[in-house]
PDB file of C-alpha atoms in Angstrom:
ATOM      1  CA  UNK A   1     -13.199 -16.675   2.980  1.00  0.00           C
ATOM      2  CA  UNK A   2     -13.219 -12.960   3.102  1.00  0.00           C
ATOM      3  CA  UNK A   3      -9.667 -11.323   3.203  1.00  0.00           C
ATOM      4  CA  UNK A   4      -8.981  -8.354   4.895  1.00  0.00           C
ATOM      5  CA  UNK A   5      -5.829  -7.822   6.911  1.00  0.00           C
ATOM      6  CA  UNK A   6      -5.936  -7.439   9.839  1.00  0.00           C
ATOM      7  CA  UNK A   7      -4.185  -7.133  13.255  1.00  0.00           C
ATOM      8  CA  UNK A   8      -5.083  -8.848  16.751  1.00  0.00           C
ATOM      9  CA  UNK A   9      -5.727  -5.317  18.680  1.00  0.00           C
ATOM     10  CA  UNK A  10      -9.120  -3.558  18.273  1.00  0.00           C
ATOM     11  CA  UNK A  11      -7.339   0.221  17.813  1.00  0.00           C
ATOM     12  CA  UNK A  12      -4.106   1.332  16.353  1.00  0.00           C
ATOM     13  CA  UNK A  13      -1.498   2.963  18.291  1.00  0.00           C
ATOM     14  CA  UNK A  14      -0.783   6.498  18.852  1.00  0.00           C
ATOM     15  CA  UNK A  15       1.886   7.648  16.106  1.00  0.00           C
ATOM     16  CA  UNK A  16       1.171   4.744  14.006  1.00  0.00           C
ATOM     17  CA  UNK A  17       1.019   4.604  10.433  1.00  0.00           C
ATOM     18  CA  UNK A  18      -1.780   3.290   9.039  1.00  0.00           C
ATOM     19  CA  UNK A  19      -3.348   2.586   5.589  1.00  0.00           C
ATOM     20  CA  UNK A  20      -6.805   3.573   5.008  1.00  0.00           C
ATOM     21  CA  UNK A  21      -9.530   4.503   2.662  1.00  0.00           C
ATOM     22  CA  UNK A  22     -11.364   7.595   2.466  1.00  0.00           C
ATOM     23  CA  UNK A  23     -15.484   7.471   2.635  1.00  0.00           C
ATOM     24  CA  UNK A  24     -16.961  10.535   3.068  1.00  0.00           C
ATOM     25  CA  UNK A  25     -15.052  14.015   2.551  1.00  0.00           C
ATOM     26  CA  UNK A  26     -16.519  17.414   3.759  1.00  0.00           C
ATOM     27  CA  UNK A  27     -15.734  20.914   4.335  1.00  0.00           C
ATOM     28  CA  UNK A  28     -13.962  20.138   7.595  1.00  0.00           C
ATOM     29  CA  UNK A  29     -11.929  17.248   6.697  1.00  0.00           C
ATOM     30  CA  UNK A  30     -13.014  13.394   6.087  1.00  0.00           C
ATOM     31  CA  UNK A  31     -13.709   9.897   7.279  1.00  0.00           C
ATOM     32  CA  UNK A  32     -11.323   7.261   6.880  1.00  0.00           C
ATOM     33  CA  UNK A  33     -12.304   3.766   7.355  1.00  0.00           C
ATOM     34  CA  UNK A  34      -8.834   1.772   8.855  1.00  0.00           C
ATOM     35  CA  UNK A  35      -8.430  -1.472   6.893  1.00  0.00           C
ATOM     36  CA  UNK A  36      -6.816  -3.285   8.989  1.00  0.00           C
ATOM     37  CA  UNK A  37      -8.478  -2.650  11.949  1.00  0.00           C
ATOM     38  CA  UNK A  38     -11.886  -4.015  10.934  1.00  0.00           C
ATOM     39  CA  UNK A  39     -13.334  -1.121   9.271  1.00  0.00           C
ATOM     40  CA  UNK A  40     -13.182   1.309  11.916  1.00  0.00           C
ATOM     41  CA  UNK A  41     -13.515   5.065  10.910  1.00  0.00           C
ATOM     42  CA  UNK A  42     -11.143   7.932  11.505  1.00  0.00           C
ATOM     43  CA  UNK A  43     -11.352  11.192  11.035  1.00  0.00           C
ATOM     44  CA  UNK A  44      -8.915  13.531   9.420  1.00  0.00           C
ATOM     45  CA  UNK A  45      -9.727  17.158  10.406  1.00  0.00           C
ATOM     46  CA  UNK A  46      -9.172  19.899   7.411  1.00  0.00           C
ATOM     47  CA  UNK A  47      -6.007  21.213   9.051  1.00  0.00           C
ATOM     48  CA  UNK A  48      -4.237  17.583   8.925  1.00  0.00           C
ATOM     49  CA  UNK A  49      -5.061  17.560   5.603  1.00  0.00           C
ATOM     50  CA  UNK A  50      -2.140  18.664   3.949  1.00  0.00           C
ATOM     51  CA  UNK A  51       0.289  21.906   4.717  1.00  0.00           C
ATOM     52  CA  UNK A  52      -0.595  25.099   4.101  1.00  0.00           C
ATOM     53  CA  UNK A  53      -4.383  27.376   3.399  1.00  0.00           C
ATOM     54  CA  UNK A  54      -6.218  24.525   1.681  1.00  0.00           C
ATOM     55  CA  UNK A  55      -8.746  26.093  -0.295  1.00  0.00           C
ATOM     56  CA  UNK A  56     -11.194  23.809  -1.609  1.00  0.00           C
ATOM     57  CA  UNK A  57     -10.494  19.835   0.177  1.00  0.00           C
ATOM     58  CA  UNK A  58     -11.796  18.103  -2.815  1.00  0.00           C
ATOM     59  CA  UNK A  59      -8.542  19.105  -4.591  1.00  0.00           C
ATOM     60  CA  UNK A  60      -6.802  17.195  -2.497  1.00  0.00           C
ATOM     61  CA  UNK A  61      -8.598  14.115  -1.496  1.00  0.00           C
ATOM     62  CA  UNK A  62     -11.500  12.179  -2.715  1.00  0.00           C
ATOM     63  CA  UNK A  63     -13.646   9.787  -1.686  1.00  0.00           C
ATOM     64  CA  UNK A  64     -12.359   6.454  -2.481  1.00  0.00           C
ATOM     65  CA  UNK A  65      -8.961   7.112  -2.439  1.00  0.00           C
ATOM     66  CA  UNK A  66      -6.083   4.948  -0.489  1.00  0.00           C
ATOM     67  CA  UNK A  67      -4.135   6.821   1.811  1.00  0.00           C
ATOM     68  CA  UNK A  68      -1.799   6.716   4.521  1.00  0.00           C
ATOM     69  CA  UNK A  69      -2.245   8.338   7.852  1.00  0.00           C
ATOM     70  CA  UNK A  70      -0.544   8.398  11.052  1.00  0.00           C
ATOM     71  CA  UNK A  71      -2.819   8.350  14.226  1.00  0.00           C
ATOM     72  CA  UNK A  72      -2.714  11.401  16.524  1.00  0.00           C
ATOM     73  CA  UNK A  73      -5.354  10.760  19.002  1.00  0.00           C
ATOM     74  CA  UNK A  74      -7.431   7.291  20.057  1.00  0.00           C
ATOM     75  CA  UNK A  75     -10.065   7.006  22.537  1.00  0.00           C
ATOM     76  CA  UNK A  76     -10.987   3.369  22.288  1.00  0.00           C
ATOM     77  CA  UNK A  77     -14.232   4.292  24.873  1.00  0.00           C
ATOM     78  CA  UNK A  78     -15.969   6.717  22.366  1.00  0.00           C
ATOM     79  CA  UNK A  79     -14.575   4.917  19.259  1.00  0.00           C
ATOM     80  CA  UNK A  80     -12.829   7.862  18.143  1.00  0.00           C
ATOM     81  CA  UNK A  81      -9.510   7.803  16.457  1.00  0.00           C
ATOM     82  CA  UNK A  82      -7.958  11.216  15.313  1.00  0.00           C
ATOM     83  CA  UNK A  83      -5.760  10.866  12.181  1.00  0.00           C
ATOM     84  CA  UNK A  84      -3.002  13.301   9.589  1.00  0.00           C
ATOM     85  CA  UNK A  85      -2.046  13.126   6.587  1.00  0.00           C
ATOM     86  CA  UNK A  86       0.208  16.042   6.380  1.00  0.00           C
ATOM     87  CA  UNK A  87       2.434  14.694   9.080  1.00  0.00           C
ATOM     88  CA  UNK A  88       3.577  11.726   7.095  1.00  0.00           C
ATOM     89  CA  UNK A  89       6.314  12.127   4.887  1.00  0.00           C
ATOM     90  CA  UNK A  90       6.627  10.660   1.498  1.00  0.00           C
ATOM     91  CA  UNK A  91       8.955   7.824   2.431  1.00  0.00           C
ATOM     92  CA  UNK A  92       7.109   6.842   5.066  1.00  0.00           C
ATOM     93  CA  UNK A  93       3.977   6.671   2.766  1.00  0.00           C
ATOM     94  CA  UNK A  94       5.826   4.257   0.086  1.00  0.00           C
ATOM     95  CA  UNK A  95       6.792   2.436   3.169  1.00  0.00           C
ATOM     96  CA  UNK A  96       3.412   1.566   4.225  1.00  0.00           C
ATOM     97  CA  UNK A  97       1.714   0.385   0.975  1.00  0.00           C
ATOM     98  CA  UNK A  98       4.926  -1.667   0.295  1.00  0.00           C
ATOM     99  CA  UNK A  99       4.071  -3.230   3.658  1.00  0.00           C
ATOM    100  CA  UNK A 100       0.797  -3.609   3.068  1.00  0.00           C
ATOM    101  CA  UNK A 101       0.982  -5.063  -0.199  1.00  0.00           C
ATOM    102  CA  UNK A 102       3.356  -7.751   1.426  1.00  0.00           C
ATOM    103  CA  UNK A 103       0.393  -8.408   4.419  1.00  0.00           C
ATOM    104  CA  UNK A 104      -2.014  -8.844   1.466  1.00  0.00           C
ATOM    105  CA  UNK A 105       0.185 -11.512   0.000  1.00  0.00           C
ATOM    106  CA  UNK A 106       1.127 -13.323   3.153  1.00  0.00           C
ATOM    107  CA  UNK A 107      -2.225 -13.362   3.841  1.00  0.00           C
ATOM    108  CA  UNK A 108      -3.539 -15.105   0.865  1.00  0.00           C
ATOM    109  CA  UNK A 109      -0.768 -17.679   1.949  1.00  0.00           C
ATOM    110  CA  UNK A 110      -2.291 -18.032   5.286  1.00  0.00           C
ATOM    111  CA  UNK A 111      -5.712 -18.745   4.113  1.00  0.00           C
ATOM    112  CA  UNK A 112      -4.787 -21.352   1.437  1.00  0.00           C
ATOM    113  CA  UNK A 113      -2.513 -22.820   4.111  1.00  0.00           C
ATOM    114  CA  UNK A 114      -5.702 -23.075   6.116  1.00  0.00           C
ATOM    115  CA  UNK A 115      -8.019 -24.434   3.522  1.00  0.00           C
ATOM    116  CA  UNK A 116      -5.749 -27.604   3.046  1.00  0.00           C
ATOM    117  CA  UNK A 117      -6.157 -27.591   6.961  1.00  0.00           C
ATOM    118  CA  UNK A 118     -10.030 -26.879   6.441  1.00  0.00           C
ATOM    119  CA  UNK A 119      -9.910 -24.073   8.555  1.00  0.00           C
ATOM    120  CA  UNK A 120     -11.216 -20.455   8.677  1.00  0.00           C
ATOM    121  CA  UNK A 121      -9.281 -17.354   8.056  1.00  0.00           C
ATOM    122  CA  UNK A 122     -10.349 -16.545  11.548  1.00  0.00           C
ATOM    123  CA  UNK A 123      -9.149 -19.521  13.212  1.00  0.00           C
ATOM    124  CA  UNK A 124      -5.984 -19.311  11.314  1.00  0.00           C
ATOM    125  CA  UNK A 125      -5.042 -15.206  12.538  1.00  0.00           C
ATOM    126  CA  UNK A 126      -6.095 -16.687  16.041  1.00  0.00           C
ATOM    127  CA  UNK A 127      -4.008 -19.725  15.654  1.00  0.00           C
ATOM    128  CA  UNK A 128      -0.600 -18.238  13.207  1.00  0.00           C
ATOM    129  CA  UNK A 129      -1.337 -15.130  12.140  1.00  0.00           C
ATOM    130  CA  UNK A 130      -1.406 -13.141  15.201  1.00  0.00           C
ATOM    131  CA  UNK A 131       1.661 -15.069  16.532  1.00  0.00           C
ATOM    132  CA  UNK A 132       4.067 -14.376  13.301  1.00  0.00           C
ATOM    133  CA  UNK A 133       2.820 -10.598  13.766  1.00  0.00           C
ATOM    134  CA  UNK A 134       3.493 -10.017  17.118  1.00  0.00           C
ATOM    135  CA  UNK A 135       7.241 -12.130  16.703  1.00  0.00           C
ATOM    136  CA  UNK A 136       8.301 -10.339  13.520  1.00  0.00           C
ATOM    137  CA  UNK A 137       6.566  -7.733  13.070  1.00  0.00           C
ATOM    138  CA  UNK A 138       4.304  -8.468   9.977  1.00  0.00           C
ATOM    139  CA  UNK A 139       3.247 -11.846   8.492  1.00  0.00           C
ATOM    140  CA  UNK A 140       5.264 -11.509   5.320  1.00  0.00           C
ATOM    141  CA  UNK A 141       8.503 -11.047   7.287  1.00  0.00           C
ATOM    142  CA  UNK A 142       7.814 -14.250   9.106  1.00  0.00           C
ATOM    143  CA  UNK A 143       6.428 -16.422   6.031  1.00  0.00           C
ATOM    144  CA  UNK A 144       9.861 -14.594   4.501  1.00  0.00           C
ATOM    145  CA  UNK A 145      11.900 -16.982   7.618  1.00  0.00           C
ATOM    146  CA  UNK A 146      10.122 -19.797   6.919  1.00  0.00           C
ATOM    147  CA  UNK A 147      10.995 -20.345   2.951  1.00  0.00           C
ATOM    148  CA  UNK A 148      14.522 -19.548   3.806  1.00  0.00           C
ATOM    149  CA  UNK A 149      15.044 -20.918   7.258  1.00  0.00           C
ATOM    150  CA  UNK A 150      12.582 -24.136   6.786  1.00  0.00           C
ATOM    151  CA  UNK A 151       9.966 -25.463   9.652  1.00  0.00           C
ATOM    152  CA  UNK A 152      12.207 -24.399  12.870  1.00  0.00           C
ATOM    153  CA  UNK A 153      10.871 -20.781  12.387  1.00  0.00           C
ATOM    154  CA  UNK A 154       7.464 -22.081  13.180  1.00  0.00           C
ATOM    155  CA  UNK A 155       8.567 -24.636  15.298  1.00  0.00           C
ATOM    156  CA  UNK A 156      10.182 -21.492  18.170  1.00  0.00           C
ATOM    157  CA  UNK A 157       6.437 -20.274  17.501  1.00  0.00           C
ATOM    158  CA  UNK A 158       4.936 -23.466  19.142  1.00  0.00           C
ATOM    159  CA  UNK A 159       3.095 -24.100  16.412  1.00  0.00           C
ATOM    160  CA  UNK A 160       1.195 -27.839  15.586  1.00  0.00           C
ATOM    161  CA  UNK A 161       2.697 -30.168  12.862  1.00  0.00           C
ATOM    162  CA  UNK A 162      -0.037 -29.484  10.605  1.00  0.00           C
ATOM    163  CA  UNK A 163       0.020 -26.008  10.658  1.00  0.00           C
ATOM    164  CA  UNK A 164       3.884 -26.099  10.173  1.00  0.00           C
ATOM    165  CA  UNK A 165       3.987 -28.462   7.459  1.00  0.00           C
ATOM    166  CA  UNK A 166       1.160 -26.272   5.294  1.00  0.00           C
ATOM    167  CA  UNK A 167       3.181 -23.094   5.958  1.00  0.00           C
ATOM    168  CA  UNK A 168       6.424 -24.411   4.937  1.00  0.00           C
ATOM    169  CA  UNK A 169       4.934 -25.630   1.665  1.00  0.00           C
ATOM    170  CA  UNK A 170       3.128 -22.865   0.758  1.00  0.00           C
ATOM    171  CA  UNK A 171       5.329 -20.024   1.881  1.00  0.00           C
ATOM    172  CA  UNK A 172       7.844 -21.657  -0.706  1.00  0.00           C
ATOM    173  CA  UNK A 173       6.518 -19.096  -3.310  1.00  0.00           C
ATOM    174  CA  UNK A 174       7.941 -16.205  -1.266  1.00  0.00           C
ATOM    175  CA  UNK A 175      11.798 -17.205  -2.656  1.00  0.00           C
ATOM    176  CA  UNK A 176      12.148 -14.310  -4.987  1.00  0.00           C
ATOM    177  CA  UNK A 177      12.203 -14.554  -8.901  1.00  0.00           C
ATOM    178  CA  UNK A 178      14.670 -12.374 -10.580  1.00  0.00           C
ATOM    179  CA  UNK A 179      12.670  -8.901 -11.528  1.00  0.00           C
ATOM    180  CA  UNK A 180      13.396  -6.979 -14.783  1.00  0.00           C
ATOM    181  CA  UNK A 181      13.466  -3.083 -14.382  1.00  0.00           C
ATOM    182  CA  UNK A 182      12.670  -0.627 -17.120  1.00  0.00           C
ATOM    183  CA  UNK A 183      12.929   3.269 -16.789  1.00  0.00           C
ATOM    184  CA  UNK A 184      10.655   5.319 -18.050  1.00  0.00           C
ATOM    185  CA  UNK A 185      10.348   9.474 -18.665  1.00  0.00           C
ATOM    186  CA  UNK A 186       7.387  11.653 -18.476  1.00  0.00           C
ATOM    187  CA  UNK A 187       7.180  15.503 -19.522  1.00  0.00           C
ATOM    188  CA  UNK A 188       4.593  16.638 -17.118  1.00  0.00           C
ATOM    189  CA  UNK A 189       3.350  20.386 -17.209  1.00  0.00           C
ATOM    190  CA  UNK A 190       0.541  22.644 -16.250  1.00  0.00           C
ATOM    191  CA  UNK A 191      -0.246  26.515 -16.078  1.00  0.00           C
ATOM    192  CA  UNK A 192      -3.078  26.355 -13.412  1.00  0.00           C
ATOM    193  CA  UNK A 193      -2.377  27.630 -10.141  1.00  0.00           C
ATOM    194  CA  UNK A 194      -2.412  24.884  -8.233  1.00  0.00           C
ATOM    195  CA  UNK A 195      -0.679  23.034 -10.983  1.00  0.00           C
ATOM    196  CA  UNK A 196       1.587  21.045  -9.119  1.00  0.00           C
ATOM    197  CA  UNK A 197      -1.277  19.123  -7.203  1.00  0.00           C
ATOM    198  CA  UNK A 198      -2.915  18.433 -10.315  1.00  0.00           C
ATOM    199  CA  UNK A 199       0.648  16.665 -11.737  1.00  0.00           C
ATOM    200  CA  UNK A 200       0.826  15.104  -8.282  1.00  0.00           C
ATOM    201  CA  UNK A 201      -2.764  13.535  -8.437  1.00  0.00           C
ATOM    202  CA  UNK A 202      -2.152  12.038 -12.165  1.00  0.00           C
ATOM    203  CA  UNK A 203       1.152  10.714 -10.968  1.00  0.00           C
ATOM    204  CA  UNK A 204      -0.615   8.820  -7.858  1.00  0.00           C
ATOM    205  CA  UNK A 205      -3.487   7.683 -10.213  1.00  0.00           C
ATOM    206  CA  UNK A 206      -1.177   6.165 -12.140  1.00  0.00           C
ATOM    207  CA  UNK A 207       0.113   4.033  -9.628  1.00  0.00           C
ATOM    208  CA  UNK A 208      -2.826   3.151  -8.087  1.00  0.00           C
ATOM    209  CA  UNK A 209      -3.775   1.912 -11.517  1.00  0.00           C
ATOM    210  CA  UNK A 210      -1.038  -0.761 -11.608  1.00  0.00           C
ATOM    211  CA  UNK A 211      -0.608  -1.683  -8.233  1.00  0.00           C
ATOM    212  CA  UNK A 212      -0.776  -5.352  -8.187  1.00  0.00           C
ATOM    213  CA  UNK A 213       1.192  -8.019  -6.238  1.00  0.00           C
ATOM    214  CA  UNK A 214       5.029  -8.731  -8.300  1.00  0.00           C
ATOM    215  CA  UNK A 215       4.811  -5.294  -9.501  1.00  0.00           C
ATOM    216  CA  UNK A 216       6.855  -2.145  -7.992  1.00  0.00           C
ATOM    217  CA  UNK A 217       6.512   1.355  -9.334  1.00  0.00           C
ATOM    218  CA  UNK A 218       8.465   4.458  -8.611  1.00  0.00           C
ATOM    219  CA  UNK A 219       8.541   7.560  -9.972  1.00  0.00           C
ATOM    220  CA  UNK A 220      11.415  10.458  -9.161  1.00  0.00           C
ATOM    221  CA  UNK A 221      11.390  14.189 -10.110  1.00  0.00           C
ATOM    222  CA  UNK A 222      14.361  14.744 -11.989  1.00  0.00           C
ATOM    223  CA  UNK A 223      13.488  18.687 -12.803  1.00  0.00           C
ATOM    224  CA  UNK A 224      10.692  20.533 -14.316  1.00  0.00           C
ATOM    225  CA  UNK A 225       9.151  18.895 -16.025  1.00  0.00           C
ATOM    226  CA  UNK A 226      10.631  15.998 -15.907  1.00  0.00           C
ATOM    227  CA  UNK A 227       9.982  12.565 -13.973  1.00  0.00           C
ATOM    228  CA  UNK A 228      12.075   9.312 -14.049  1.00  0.00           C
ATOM    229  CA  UNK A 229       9.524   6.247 -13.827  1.00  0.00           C
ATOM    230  CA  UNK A 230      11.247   2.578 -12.750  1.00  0.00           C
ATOM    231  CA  UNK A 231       8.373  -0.256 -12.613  1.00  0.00           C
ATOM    232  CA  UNK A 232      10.445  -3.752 -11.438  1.00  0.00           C
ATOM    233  CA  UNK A 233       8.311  -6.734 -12.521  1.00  0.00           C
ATOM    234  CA  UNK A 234       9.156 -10.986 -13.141  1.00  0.00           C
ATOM    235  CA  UNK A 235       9.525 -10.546 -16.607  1.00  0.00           C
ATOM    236  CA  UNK A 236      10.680  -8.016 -19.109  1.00  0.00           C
ATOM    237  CA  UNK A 237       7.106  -7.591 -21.237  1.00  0.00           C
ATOM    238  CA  UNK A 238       4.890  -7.351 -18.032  1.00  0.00           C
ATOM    239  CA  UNK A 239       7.587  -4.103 -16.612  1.00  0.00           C
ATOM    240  CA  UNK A 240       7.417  -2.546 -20.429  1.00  0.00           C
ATOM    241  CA  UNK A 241       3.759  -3.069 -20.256  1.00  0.00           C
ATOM    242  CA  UNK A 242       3.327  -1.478 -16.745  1.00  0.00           C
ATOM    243  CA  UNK A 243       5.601   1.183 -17.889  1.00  0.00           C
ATOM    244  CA  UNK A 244       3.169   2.159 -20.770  1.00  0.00           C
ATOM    245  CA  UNK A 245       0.316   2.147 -18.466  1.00  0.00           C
ATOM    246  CA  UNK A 246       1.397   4.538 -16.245  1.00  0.00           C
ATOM    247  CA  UNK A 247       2.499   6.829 -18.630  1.00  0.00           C
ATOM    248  CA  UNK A 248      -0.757   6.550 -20.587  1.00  0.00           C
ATOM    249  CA  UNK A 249      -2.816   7.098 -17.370  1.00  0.00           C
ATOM    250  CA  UNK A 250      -0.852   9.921 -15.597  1.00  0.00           C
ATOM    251  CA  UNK A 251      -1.166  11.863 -18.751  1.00  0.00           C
ATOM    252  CA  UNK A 252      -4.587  11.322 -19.746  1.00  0.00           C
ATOM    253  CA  UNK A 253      -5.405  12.530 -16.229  1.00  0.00           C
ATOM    254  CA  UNK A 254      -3.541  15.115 -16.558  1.00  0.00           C
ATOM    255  CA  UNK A 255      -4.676  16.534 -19.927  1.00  0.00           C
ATOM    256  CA  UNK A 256      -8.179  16.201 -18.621  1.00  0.00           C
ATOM    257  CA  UNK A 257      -7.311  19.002 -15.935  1.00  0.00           C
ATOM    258  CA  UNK A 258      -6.242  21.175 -18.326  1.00  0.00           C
ATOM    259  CA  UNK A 259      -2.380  20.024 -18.619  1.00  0.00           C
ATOM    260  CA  UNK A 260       0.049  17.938 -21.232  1.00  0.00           C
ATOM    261  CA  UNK A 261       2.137  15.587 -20.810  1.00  0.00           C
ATOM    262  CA  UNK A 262       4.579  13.207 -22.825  1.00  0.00           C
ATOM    263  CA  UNK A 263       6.404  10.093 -22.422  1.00  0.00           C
ATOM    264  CA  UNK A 264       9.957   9.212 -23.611  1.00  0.00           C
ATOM    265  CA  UNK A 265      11.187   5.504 -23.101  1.00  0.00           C
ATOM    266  CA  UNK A 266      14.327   4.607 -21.439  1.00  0.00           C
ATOM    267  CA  UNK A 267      16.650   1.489 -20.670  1.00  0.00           C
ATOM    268  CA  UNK A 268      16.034  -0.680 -18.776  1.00  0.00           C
ATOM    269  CA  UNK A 269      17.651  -4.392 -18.016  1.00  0.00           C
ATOM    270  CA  UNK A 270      17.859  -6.906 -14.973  1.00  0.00           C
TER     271      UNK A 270
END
């Protein structure tokens, strides 16, 4: 079964956040292709690229790269969708891949909910998936109900038996474990002019590095050139290790481009 979430309409929404990745970058901006709208493309023009005289794109974005856009324009008859990045402000960005993350999860839970049913991942957003979107929201929120609320959250849905007896059992794993936080400080500093995009980038490389399912990573400026890291995991070692690992990986990215960096441990507890 091939995973890739995904909601029921064919185009997203004016004003919309969305999470995409970018696959072609040029001079006058770049092509985004919309995961969870099958793959369609978007365009980001050079001006919603970020604020300000951007010099050279490529020191900004890069092919490959996750990012978060919200929609500005969609014609659904040419197949264009117009997107920004500069319009969407940082909380709204750790918003989205939080919520993301959670649609990748619930959706694993769907499709081994429908493999005890012997059914597709297709048949099972047609038959469940579609319905706990358009009721809650997302498909985490409503797996979420059903491990703390039991079978009468599928039940109001209208959902079969079988379907409600695989959800309940399965969505049981989304009762959540205790996490362990530990903190975390890295010295981050460079002399190049556009310094502060190059600490930015090794900072967001990091956490693309260790984003995985369980894990949560956040990282605060507390004042040049200083940044508190917090990584919440289910048990002590894996958050230490995590820490490590983005420390390792924001300054090794870093010193490549010219800049230094250190790392000083902190507390940490539950």
């Amino acid at each position: 079964m091939e995973r890739v979430v995904r909601r029921r309409n064919e185009f997203p929404s004016p004003e919309e956040l969305v999470i995409g990745t970018i696959t072609e970058v040029f001079p006058e901006g770049a092509f985004v292709r919309l995961e969870e709208y099958g793959g369609k493309v978007g365009l980001v023009h050079l001006s919603e690229v970020a604020s300000g005289w951007i010099k050279n794109i490529r020191e900004h974005i890069r092919e490959g790269q996750t990012v978060v856009c919200r929609v500005m324009r969609v014609d659904e008859k040419r197949g264009h969708v117009d997107l920004s990045m500069r319009r969407v402000k940082e909380s709204e960005k750790a918003w989205k891949r939080e919520q993301f993350r959670r649609e990748e999860r619930a959706e694993k839970l769907l499709a081994l909910a429908a493999k005890k049913l012997r059914k597709s991942l297709d048949e099972a957003y047609q038959e469940v998936g579609f319905k706990l979107q358009e009721k809650f929201g997302d498909m985490y929120t409503g797996l979420e109900r059903v491990a703390k609320e039991g079978a009468k959250v599928l039940e109001e849905l209208g959902l079969g038996k079988r379907w409600v007896n695989a959800l309940v059992q399965v969505s049981s794993s989304l009762v959540e474990a205790p996490l362990f936080k530990v903190v975390g400080y890295l010295e981050l500093s460079s002399t190049a002019p556009d310094g502060v995009e190059r600490i930015r980038r090794a900072m967001l490389k990091a956490k693309e590095e260790v984003s995985r399912d369980g894990v949560r990573v956040e990282i605060y400026y507390v004042g040049s050139p200083r940044y508190r890291v917090e990584v919440l995991a289910s048990s002590y070692k894996e958050a230490e290790a995590v820490l490590r690992r983005v420390a390792e990986v924001a300054i090794n990215s870093l010193r490549a481009e010219g800049g230094k960096g250190e790392f000083h441990a902190g507390k940490g507890g539950r």
